[in-house]
mmCIF file with all atom_site columns, C-alpha atoms and ligand atoms in Angstrom:
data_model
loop_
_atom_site.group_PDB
_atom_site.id
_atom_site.type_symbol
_atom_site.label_atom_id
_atom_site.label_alt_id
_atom_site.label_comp_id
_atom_site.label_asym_id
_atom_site.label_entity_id
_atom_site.label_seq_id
_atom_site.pdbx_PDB_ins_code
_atom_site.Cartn_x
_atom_site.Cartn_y
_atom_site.Cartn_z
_atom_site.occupancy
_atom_site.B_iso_or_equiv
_atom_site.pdbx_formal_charge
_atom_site.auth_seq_id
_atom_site.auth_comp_id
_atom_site.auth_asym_id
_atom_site.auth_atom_id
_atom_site.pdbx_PDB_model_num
ATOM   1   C  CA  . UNK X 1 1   ? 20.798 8.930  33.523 1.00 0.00 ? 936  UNK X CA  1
ATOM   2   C  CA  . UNK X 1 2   ? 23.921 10.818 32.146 1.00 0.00 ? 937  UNK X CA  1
ATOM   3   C  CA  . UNK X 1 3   ? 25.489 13.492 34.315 1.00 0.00 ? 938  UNK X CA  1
ATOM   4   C  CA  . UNK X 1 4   ? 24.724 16.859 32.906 1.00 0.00 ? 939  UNK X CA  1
ATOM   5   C  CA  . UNK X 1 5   ? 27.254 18.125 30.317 1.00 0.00 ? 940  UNK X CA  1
ATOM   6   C  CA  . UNK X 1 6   ? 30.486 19.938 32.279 1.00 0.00 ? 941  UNK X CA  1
ATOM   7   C  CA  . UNK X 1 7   ? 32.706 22.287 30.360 1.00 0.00 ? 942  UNK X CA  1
ATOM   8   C  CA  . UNK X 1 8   ? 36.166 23.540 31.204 1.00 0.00 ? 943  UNK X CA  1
ATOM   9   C  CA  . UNK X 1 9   ? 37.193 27.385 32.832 1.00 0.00 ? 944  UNK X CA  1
ATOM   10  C  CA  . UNK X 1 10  ? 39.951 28.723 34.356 1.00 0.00 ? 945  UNK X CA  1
ATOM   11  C  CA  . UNK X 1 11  ? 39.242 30.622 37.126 1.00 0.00 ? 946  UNK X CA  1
ATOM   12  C  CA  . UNK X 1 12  ? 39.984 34.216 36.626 1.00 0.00 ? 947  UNK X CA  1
ATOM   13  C  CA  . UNK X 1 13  ? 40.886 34.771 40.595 1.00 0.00 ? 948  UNK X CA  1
ATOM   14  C  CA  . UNK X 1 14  ? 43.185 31.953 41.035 1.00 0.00 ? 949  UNK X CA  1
ATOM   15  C  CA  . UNK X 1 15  ? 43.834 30.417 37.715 1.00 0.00 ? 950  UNK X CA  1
ATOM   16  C  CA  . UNK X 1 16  ? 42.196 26.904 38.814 1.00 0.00 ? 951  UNK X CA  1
ATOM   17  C  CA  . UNK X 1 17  ? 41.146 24.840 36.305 1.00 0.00 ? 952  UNK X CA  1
ATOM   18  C  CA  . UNK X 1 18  ? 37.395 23.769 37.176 1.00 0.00 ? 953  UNK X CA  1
ATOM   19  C  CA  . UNK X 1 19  ? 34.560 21.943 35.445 1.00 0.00 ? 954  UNK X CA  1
ATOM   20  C  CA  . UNK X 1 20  ? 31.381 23.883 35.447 1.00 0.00 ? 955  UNK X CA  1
ATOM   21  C  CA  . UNK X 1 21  ? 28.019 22.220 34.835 1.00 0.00 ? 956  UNK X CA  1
ATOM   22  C  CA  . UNK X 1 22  ? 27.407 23.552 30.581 1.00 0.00 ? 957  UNK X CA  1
ATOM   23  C  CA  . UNK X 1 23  ? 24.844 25.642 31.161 1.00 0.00 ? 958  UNK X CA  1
ATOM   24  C  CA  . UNK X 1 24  ? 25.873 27.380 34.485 1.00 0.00 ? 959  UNK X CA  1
ATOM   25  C  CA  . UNK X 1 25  ? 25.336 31.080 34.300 1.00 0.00 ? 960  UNK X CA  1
ATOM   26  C  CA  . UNK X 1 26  ? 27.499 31.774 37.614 1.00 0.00 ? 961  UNK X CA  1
ATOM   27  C  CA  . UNK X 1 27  ? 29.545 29.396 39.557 1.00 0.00 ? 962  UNK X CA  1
ATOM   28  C  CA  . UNK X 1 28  ? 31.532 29.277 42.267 1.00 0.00 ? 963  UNK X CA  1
ATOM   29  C  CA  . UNK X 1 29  ? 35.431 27.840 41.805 1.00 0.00 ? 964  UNK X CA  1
ATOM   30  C  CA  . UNK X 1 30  ? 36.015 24.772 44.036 1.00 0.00 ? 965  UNK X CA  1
ATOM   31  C  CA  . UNK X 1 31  ? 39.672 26.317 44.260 1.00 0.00 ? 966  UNK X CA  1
ATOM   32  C  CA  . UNK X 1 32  ? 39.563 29.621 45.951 1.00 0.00 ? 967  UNK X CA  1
ATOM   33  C  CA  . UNK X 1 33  ? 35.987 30.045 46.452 1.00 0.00 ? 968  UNK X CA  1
ATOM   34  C  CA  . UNK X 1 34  ? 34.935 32.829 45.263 1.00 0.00 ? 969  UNK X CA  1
ATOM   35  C  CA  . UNK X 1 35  ? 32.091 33.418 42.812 1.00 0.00 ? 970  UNK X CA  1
ATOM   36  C  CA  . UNK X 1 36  ? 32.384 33.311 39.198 1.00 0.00 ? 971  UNK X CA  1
ATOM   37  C  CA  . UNK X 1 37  ? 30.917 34.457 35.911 1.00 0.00 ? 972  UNK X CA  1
ATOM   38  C  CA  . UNK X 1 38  ? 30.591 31.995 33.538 1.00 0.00 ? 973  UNK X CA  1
ATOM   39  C  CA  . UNK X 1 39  ? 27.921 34.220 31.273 1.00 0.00 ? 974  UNK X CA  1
ATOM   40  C  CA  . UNK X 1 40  ? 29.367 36.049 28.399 1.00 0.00 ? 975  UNK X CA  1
ATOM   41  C  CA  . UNK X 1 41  ? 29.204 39.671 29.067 1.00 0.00 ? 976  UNK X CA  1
ATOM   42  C  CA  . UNK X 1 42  ? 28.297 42.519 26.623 1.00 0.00 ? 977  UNK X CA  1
ATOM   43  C  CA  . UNK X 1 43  ? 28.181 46.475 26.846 1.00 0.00 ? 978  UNK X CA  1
ATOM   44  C  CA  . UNK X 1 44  ? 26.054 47.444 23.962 1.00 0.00 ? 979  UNK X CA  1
ATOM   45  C  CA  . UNK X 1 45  ? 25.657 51.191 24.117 1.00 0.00 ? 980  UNK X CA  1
ATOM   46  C  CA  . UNK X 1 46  ? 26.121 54.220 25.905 1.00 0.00 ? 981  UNK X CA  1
ATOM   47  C  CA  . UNK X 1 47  ? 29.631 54.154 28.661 1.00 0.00 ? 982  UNK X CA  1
ATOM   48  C  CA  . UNK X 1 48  ? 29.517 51.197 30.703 1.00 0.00 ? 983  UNK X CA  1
ATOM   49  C  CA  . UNK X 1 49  ? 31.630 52.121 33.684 1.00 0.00 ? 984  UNK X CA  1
ATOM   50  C  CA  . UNK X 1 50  ? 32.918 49.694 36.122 1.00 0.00 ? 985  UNK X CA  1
ATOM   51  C  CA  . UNK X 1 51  ? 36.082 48.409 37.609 1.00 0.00 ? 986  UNK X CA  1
ATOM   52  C  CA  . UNK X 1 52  ? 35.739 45.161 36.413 1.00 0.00 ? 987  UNK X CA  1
ATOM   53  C  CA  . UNK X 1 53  ? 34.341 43.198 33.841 1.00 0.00 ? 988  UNK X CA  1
ATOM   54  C  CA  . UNK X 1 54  ? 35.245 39.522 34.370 1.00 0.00 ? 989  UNK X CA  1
ATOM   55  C  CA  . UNK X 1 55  ? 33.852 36.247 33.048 1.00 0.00 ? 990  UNK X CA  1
ATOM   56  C  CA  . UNK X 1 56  ? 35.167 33.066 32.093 1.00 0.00 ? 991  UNK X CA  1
ATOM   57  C  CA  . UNK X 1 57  ? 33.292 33.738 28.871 1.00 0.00 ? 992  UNK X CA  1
ATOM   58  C  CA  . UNK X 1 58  ? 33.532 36.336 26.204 1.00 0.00 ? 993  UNK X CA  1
ATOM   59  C  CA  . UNK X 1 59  ? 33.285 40.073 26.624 1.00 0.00 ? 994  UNK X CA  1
ATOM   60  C  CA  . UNK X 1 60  ? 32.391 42.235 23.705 1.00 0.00 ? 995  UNK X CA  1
ATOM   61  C  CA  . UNK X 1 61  ? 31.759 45.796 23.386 1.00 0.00 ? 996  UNK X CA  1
ATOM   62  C  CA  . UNK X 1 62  ? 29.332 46.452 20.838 1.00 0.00 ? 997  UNK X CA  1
ATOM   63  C  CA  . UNK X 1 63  ? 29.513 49.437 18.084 1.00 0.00 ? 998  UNK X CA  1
ATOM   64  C  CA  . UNK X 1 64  ? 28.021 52.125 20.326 1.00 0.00 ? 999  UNK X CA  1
ATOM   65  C  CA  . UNK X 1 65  ? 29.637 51.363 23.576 1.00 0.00 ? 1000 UNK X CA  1
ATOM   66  C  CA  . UNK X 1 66  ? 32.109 52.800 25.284 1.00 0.00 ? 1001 UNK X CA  1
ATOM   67  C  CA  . UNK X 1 67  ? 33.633 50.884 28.082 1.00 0.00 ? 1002 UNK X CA  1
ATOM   68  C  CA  . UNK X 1 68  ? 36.175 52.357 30.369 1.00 0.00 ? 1003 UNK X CA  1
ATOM   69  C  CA  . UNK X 1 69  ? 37.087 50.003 32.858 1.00 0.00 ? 1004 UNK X CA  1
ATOM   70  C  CA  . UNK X 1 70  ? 40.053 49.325 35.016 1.00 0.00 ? 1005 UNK X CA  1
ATOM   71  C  CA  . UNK X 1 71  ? 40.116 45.348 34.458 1.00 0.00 ? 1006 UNK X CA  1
ATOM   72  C  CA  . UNK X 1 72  ? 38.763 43.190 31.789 1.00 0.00 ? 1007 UNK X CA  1
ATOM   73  C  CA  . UNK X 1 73  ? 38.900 39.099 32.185 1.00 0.00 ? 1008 UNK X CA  1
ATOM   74  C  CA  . UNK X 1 74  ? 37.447 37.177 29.608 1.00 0.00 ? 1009 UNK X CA  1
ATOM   75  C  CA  . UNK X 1 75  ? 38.397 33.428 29.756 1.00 0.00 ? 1010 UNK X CA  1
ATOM   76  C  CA  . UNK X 1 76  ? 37.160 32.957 25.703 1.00 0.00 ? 1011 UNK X CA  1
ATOM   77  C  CA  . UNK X 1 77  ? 38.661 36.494 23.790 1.00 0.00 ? 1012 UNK X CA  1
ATOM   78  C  CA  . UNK X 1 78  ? 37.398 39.911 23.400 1.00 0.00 ? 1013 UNK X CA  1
ATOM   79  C  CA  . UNK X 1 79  ? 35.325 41.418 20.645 1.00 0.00 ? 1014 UNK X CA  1
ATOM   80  C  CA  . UNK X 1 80  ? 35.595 45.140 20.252 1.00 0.00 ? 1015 UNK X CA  1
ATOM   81  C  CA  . UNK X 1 81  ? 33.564 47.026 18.184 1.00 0.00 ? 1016 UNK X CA  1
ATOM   82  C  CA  . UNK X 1 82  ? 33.310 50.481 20.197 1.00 0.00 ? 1017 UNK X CA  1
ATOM   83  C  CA  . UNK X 1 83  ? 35.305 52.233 22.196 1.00 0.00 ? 1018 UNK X CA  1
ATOM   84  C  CA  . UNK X 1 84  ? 37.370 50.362 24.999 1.00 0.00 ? 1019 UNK X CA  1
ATOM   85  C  CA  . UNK X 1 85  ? 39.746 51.857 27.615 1.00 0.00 ? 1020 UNK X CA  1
ATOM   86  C  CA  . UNK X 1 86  ? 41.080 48.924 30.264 1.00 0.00 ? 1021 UNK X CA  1
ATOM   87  C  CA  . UNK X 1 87  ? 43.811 46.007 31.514 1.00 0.00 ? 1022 UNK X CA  1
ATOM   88  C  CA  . UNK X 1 88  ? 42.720 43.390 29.290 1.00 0.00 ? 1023 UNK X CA  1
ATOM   89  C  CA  . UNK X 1 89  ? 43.594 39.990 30.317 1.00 0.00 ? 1024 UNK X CA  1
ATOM   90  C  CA  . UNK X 1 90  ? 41.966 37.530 28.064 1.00 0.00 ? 1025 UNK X CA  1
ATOM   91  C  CA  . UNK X 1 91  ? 41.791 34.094 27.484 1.00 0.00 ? 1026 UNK X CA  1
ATOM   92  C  CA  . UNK X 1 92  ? 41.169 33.526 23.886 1.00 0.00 ? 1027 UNK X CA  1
ATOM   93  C  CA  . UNK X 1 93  ? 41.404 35.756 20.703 1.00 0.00 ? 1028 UNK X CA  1
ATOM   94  C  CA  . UNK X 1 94  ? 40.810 39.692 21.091 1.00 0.00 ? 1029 UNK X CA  1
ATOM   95  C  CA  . UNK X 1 95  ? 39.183 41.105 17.714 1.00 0.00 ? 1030 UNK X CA  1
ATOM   96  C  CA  . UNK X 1 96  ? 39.788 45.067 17.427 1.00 0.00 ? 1031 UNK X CA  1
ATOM   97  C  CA  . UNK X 1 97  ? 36.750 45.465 15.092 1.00 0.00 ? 1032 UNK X CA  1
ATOM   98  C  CA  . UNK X 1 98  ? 37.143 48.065 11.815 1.00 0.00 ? 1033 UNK X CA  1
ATOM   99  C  CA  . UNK X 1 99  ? 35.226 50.678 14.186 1.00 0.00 ? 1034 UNK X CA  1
ATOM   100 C  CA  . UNK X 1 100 ? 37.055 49.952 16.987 1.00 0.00 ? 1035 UNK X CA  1
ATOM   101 C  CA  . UNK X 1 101 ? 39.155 52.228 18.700 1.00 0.00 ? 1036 UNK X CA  1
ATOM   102 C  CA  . UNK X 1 102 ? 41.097 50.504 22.026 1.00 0.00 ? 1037 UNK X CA  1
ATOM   103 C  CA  . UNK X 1 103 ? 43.573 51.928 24.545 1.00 0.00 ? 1038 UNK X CA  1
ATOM   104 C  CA  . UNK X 1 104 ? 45.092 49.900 27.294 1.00 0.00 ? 1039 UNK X CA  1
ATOM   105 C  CA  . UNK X 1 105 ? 47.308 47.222 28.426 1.00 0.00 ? 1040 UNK X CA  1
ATOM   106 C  CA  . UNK X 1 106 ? 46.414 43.910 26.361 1.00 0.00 ? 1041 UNK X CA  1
ATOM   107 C  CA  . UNK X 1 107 ? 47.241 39.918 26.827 1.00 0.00 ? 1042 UNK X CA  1
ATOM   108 C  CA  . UNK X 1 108 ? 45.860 37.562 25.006 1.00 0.00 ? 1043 UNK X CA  1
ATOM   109 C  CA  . UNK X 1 109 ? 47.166 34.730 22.925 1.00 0.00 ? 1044 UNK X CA  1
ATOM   110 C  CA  . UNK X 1 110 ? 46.083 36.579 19.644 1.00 0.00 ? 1045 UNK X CA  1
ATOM   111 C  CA  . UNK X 1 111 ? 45.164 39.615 18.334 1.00 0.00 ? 1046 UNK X CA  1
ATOM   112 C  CA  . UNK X 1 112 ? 43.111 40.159 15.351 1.00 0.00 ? 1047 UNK X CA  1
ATOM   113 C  CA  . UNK X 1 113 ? 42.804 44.213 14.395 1.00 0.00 ? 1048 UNK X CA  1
ATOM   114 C  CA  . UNK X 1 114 ? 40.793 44.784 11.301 1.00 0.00 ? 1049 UNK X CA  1
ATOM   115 C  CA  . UNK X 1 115 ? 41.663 47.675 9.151  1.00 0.00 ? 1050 UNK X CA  1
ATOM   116 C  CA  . UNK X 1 116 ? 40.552 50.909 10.212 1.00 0.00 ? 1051 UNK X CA  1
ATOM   117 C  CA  . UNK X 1 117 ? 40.611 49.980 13.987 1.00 0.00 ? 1052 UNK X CA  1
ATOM   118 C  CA  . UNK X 1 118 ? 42.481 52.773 16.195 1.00 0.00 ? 1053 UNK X CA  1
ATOM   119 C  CA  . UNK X 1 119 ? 45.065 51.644 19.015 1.00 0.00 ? 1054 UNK X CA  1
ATOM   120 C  CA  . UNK X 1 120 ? 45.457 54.448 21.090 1.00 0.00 ? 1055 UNK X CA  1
ATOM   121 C  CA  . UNK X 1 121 ? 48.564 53.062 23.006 1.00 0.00 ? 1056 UNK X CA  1
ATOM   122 C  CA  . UNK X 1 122 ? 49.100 50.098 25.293 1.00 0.00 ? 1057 UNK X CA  1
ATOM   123 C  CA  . UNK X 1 123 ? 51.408 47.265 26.322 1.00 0.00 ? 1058 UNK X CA  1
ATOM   124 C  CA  . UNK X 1 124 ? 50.314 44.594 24.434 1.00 0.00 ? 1059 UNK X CA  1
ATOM   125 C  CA  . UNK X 1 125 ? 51.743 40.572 25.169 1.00 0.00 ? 1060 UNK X CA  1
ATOM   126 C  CA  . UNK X 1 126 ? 50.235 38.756 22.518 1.00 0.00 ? 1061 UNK X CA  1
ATOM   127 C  CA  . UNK X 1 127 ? 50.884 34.987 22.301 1.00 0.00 ? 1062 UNK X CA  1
ATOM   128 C  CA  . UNK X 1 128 ? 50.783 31.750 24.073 1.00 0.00 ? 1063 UNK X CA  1
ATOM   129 C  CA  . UNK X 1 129 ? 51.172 31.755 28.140 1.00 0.00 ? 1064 UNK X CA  1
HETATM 130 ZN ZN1 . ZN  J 2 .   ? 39.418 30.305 41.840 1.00 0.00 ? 433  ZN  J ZN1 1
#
């Protein structure tokens, strides 16, 4: 028998790199503990309020959404085609969609805003760690 397939996260608490079983939905990081989502996340419509949307997947916020948030950890990039108002610390590529309109402090090692996207304002550190 093989062992099942693993894949490679970084824990969005402490940074850990960990090996999660593929098809994990939710794990919990050998490092500090604490649980994780591996799941990617979506808010597709209507204003999806929370203080924190965090998975070592991808978030995206779909056309009719509007996401205010305080915190937003992706592990693998951001798609934005609403409205989206947070800290955004991601992990892989953040797309500002054509409808997009974003406001809030950004990091990610690239950016991709399509034309006709709105940036309201925000520190943005865009580039490799
Ligand atoms: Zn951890």
């Amino acid at each position: 028998m093989k062992p099942p397939p693993e894949r490679a996260v970084r824990c969005y608490h402490c940074s850990a790199e960990i090996a999660v079983p593929a098809a994990a939905r939710t794990a919990s990081c050998p490092a500090c503990y604490k649980g994780i989502v591996l799941d990617d996340l979506a808010v597709r419509e209507g204003a999806g309020m929370s203080s924190r949307l965090a998975t070592c997947g991808k978030v995206t916020i779909h056309k009719k959404a509007r996401a205010v948030t305080r915190h937003v950890e992706a592990g693998a990039g951001v798609e934005v085609d609403g409205v989206l108002e947070a800290k955004v610390n991601s992990g892989g590529t953040v797309v500002v969609g054509a409808k997009a309109r974003v406001k809030g402090d950004f990091s990610a090692p690239s950016l991709v805003v399509e034309e006709g996207a709105v940036i309201e304002g925000g520190f943005f550190r865009i580039g490799p760690a």
